Tab-separated table of C-alpha atoms in Angstrom:
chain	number	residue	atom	x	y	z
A	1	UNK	CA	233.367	151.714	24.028
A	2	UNK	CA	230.515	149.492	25.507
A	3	UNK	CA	227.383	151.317	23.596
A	4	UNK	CA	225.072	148.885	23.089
A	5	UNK	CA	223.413	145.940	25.520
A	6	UNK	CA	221.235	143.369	24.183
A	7	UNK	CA	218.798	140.533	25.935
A	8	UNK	CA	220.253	136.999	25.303
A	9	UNK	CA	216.606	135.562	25.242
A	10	UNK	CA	215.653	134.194	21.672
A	11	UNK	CA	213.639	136.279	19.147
A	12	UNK	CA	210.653	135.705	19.945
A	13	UNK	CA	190.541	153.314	1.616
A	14	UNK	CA	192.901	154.627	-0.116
A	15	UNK	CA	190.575	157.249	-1.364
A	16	UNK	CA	190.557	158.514	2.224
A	17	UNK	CA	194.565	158.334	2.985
A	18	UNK	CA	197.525	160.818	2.011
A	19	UNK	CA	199.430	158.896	-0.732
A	20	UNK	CA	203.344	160.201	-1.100
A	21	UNK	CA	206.157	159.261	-3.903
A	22	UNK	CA	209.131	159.462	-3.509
A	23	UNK	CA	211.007	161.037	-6.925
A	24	UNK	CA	213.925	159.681	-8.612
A	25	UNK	CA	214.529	156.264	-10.231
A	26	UNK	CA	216.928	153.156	-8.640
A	27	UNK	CA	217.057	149.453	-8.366
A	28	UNK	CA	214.539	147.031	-6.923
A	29	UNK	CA	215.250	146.851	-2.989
A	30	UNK	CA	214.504	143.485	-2.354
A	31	UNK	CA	215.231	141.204	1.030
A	32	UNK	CA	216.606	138.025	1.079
A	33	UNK	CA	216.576	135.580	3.822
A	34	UNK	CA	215.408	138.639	5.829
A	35	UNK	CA	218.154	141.228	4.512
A	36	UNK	CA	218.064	143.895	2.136
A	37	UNK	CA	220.103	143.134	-1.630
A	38	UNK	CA	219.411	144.923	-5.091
A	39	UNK	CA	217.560	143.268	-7.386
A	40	UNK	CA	219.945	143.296	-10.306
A	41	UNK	CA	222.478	142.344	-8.201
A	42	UNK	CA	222.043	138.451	-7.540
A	43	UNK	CA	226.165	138.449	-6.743
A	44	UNK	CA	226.116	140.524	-3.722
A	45	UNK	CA	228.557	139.667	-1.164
A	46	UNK	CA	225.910	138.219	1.670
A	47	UNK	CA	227.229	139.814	5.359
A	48	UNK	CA	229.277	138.380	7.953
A	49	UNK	CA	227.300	136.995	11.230
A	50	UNK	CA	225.944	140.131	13.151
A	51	UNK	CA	225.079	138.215	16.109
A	52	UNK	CA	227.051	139.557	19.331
A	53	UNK	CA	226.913	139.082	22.761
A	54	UNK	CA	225.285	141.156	25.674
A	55	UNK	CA	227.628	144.514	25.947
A	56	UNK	CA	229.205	144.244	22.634
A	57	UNK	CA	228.915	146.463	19.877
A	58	UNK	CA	226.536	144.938	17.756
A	59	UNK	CA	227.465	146.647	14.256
A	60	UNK	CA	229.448	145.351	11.519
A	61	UNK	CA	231.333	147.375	8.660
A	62	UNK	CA	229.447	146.775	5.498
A	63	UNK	CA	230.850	144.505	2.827
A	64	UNK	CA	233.637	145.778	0.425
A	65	UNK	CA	231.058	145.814	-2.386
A	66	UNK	CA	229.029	147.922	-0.640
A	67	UNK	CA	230.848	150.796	1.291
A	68	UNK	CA	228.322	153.661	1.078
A	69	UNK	CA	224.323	153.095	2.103
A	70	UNK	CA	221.420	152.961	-0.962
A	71	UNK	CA	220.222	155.918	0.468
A	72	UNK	CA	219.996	157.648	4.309
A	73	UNK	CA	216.718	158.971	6.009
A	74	UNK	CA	216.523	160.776	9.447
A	75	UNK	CA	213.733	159.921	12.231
A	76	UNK	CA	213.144	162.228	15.507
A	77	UNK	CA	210.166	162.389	17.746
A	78	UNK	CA	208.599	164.364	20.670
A	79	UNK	CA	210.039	167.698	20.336
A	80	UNK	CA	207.490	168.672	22.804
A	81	UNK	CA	207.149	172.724	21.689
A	82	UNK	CA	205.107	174.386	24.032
A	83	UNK	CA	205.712	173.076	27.430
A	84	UNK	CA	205.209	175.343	29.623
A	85	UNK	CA	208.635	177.170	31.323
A	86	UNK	CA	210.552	174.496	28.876
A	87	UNK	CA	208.870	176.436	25.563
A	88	UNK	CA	212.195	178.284	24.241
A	89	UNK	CA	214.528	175.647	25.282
A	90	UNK	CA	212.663	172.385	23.507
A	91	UNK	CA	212.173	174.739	20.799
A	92	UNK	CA	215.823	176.056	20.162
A	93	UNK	CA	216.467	171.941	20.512
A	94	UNK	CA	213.970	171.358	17.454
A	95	UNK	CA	215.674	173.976	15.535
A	96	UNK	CA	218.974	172.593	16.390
A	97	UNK	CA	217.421	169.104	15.235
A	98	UNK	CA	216.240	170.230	12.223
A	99	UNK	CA	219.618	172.333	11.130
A	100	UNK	CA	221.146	169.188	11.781
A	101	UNK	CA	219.102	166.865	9.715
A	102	UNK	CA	219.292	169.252	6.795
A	103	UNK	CA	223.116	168.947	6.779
A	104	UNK	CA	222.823	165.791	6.931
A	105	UNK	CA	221.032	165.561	3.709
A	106	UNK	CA	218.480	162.170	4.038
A	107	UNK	CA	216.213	161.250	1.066
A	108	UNK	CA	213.274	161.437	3.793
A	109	UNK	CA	212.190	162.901	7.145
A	110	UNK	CA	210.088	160.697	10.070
A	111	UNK	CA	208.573	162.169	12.914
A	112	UNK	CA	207.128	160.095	15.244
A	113	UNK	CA	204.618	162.241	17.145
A	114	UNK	CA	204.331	164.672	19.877
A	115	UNK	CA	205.194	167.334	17.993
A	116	UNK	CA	203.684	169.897	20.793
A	117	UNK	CA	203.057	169.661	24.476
A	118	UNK	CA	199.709	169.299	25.511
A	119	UNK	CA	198.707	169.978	22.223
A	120	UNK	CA	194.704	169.911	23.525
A	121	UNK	CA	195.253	173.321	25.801
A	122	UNK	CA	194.189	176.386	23.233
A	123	UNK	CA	197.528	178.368	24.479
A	124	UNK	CA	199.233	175.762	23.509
A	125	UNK	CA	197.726	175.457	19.893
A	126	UNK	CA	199.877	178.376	18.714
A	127	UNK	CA	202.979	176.310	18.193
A	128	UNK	CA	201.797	174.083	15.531
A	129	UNK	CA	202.210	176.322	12.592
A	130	UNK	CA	205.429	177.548	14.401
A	131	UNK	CA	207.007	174.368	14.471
A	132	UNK	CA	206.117	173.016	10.823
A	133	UNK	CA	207.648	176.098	9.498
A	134	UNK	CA	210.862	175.377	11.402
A	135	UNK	CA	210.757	171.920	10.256
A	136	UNK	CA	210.058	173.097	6.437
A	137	UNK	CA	213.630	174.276	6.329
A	138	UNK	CA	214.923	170.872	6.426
A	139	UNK	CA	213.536	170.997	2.422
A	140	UNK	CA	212.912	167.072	2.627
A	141	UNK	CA	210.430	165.160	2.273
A	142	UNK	CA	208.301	164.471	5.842
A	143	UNK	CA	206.112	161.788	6.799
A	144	UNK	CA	204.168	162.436	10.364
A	145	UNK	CA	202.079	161.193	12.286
A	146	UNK	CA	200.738	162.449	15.385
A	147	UNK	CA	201.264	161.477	19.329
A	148	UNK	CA	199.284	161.649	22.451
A	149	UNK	CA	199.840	164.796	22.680
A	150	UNK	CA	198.620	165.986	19.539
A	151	UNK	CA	195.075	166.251	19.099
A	152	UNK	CA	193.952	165.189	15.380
A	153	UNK	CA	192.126	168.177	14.250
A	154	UNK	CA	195.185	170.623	15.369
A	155	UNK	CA	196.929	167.775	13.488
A	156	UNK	CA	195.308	167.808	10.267
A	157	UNK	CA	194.424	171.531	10.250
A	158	UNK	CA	198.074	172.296	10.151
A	159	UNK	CA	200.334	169.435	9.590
A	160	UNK	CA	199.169	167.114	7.191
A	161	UNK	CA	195.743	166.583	5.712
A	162	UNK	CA	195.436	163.150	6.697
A	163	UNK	CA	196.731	160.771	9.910
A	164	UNK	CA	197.763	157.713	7.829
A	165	UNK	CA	200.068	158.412	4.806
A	166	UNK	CA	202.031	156.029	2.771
A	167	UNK	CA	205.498	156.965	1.620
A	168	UNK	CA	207.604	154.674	-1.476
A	169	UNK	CA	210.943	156.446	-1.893
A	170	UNK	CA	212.114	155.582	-4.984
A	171	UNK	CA	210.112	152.081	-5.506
A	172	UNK	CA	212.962	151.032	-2.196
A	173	UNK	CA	211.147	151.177	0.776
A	174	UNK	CA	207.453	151.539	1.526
A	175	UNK	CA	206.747	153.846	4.673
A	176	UNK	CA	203.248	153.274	6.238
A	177	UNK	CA	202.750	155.640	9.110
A	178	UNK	CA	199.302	155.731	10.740
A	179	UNK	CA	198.035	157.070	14.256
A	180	UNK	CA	197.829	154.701	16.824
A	181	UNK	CA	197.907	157.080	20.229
A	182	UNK	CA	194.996	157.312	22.897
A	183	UNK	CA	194.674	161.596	23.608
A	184	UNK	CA	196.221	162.756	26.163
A	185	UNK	CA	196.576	162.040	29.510
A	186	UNK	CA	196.312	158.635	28.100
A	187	UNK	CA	199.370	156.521	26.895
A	188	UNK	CA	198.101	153.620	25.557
A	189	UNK	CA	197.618	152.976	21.640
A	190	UNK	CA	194.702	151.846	20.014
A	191	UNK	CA	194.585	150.420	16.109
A	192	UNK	CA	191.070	150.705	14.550
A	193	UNK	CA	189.875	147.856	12.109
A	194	UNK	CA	189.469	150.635	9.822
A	195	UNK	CA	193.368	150.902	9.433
A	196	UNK	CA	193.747	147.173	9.760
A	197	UNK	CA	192.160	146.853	6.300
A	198	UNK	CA	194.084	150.275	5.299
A	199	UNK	CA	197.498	148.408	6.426
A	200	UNK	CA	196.800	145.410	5.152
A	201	UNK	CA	195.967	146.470	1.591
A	202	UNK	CA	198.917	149.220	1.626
A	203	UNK	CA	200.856	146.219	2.257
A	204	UNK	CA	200.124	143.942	-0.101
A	205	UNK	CA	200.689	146.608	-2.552
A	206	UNK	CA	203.531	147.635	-1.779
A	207	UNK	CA	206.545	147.815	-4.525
A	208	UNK	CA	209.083	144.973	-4.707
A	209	UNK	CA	209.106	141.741	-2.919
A	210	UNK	CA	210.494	140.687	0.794
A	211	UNK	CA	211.116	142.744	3.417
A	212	UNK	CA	210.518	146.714	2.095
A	213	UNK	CA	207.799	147.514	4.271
A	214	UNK	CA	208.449	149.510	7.564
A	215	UNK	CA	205.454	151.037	9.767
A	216	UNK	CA	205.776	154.171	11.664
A	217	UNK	CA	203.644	155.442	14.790
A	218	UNK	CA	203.651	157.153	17.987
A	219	UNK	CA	202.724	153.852	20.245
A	220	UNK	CA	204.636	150.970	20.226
A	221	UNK	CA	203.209	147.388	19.687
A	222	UNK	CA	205.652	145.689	22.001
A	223	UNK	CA	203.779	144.537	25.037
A	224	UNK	CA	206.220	145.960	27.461
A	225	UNK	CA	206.134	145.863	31.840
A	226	UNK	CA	207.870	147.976	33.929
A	227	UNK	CA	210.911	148.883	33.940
A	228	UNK	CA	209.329	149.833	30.692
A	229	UNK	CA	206.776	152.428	30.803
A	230	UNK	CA	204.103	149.362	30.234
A	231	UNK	CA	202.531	151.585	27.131
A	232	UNK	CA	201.645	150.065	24.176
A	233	UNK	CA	198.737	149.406	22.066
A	234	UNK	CA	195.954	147.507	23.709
A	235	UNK	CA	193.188	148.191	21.688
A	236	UNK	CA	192.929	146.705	18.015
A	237	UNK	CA	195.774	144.547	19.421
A	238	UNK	CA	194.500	141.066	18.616
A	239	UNK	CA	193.639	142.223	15.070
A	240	UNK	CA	196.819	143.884	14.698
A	241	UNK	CA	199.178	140.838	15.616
A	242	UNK	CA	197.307	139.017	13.184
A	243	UNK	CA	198.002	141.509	10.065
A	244	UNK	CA	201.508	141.305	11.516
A	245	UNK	CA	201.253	137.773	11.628
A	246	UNK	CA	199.779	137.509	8.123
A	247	UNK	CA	202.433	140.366	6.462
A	248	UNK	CA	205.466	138.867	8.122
A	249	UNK	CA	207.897	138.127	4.755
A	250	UNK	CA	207.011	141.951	3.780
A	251	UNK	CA	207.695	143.862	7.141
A	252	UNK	CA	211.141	144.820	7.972
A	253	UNK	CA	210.606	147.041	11.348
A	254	UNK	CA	208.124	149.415	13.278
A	255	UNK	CA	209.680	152.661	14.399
A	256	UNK	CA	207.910	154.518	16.992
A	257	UNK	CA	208.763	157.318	19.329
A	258	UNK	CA	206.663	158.145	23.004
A	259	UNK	CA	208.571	156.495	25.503
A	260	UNK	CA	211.717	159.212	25.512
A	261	UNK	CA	214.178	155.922	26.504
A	262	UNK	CA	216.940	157.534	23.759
A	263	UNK	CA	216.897	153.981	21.620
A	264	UNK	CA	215.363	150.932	22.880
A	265	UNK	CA	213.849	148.017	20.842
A	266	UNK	CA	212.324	144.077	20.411
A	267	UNK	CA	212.300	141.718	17.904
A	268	UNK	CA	208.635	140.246	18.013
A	269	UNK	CA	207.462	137.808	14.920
A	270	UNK	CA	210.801	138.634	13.106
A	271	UNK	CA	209.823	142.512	12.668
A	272	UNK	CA	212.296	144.716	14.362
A	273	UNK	CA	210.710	147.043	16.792
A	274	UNK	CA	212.432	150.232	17.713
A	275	UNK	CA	211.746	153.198	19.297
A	276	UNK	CA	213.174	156.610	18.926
A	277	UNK	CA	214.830	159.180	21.082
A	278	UNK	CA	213.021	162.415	21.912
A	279	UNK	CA	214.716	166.158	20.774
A	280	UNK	CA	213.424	167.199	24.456
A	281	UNK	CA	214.958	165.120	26.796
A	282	UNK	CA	215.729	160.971	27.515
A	283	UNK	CA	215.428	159.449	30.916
A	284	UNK	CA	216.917	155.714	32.004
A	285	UNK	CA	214.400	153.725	33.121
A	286	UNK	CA	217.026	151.829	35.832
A	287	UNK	CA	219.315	154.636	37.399
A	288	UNK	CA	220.580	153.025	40.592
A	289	UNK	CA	222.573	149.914	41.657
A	290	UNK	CA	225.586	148.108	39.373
A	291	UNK	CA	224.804	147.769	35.610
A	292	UNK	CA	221.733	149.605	35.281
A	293	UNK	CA	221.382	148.900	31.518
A	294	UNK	CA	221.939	145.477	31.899
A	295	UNK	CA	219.611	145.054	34.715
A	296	UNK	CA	216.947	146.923	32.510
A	297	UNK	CA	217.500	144.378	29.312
A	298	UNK	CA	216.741	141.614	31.933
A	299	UNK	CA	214.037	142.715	33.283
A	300	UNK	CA	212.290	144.311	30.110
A	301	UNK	CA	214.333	141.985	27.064
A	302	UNK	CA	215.510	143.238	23.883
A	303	UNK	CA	218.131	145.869	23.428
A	304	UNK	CA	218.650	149.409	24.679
A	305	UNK	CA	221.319	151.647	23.825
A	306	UNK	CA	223.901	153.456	25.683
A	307	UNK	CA	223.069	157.010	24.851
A	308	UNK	CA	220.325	159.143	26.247
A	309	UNK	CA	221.440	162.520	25.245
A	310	UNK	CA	218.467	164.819	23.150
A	311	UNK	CA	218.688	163.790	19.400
A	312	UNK	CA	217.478	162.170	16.773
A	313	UNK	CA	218.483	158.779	14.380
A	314	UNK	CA	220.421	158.968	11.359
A	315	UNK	CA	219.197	155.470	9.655
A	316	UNK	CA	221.639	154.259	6.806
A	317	UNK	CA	219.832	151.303	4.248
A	318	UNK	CA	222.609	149.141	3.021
A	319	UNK	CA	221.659	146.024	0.305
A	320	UNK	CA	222.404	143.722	3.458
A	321	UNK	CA	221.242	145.638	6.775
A	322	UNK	CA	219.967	148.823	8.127
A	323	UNK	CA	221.804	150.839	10.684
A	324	UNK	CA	220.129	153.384	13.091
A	325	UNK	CA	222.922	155.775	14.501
A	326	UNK	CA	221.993	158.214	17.378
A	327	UNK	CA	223.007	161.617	17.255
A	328	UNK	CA	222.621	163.722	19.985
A	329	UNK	CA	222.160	167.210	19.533
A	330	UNK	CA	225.668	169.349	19.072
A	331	UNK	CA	227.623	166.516	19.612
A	332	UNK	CA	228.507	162.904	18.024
A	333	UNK	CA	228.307	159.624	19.634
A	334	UNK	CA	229.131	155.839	18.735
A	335	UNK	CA	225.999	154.472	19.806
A	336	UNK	CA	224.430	152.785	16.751
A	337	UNK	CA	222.693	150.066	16.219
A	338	UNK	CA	222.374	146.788	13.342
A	339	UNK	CA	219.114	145.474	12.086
A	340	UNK	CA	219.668	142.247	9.895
């Protein structure tokens, strides 16, 4: 089944911050030629061609070597708690979410903002401590970082000390997530110099060598036009494209959330950039006329999947590849995507 469409255009102080370890011990997680590989493993079977046209599943099995992932971590985003006659249904959804992700049993736990709706109205302030203690039960790990919607001081006060934390599981992967959203009713991100030097020291320090660096935030960077929602970070950008620019050989992706388009991603200056399905609800941006999804990967480029069911991403790290695989809430799907 057709889950996937893809554009055919080319690819175009840390005395302040939250610092978080992963525990445990395991190889190096290195990149080569801009895929993952263990360290001590200089034999590894290198991947067949990924590359697939428009409409074609773009995921291949991993090699023989290499049959089950390094390790598995689970992103969500926008659970949206709190909004208004929607309250007990987006919440049972989170719960549902969060049972799920526990059985699924990942090494770490993104969230990618939003976490309430209309976090800034004081009736609606209520629902923060509600919802960390139904995401506590997941017993992982969790990295956050909050969205529009969430105003920092509710944020901090109950959440997590800090916006911008830094993550190493295991010495693998560095996680830098950092807030990058404009309050609410505004949509756009903005990227202080501030956390430019944060980033670009947190980078540069990061464990390893190549590509095992990811960055995680509400906004996107991805200067998207409608049929896209046309949000993305506009302030700081300049600055921002030029860390990017600078940190290229060490970024692997940016995950964000916001947009509730299920999965939908670019490949700008050879960092994957994906966002993430909501637990509340996903909307197609292109709903009438022949071909809607392919219609929308003209217009807007990149990739969107075929899915836009409630969920959240199960995200499997092989030595060669990373695979994001939606799962929609109380049911499965085949919608899943490579990143090489």
């Amino acid at each position: 089944m057709n889950r996937s469409l893809e554009s055919s255009e080319p690819k175009s102080p840390l005395s302040r911050r939250r610092f978080l370890h992963g525990s445990g011990a395991a190889a190096m997680l290195t990149l080569l030629g801009g895929r993952f590989a263990r360290a001590q493993d200089p034999s590894a079977t290198p991947p067949a061609s990924t590359e697939a046209p428009p409409g074609t599943a773009p995921v291949s099995a991993p090699p023989a070597s290499q049959k089950a992932p390094l390790f598995t971590f689970a992103m969500a985003s926008d659970s949206h708690i709190g909004s208004n006659k929607k309250t007990a249904k987006f919440m049972r959804q989170w719960e549902q979410a969060t049972d799920e992700i526990k059985a699924y049993n990942p090494a770490f736990v993104l969230f990618l903002g939003d976490l309430v709706d209309s976090g800034e109205v004081p009736e609606n302030q209520q629902h923060y401590p509600t919802w960390l203690a139904i995401a506590k039960k997941m017993e992982k790990p969790l990295i956050c970082v909050p969205g529009n919607h969430d105003p920092v001081e509710m944020f901090t006060q109950h959440i997590q000390k800090e916006t911008d934390t830094v993550y190493d599981h295991q010495d693998l992967l560095r996680v830098i997530a950092f807030h990058d959203a404009q309050p609410n009713p505004k949509h756009d991100g903005t990227i202080t110099p501030a956390q430019i030097a944060w980033m670009d020291k947190m980078i540069a320090e990061a464990p390893g060598s190549g590509k095992n660096v990811i960055l995680a935030s509400h906004v996107v960077f991805h200067k998207n036009l409608p049929p896209d929602r046309a949000w993305y970070v506009k302030e700081g950008r300049e600055a921002f494209e030029d860390l990017l620019k600078k940190h290229q050989a060490r970024l692997f992706a940016m995950y964000s959330g916001h947009f509730h388009n299920g999965i939908r991603g670019w490949n700008d200056l050879d960092i994957h950039e994906v966002m993430m399905p909501a637990t509340c609800y996903n909307l197609m941006r292109i709903k009438e006329g022949e071909a809607p999804l392919q219609q929308w990967i003209e217009k807007g480029g990149g990739f969107v999947l075929d899915e836009f069911r409630p969920g959240w991403v199960q995200a499997e790290v092989y030595p060669n590849r990373m695979i994001l695989k939606y799962k929609p809430l109380g049911a499965t799907s085949d919608a899943q995507k490579l990143l090489s």
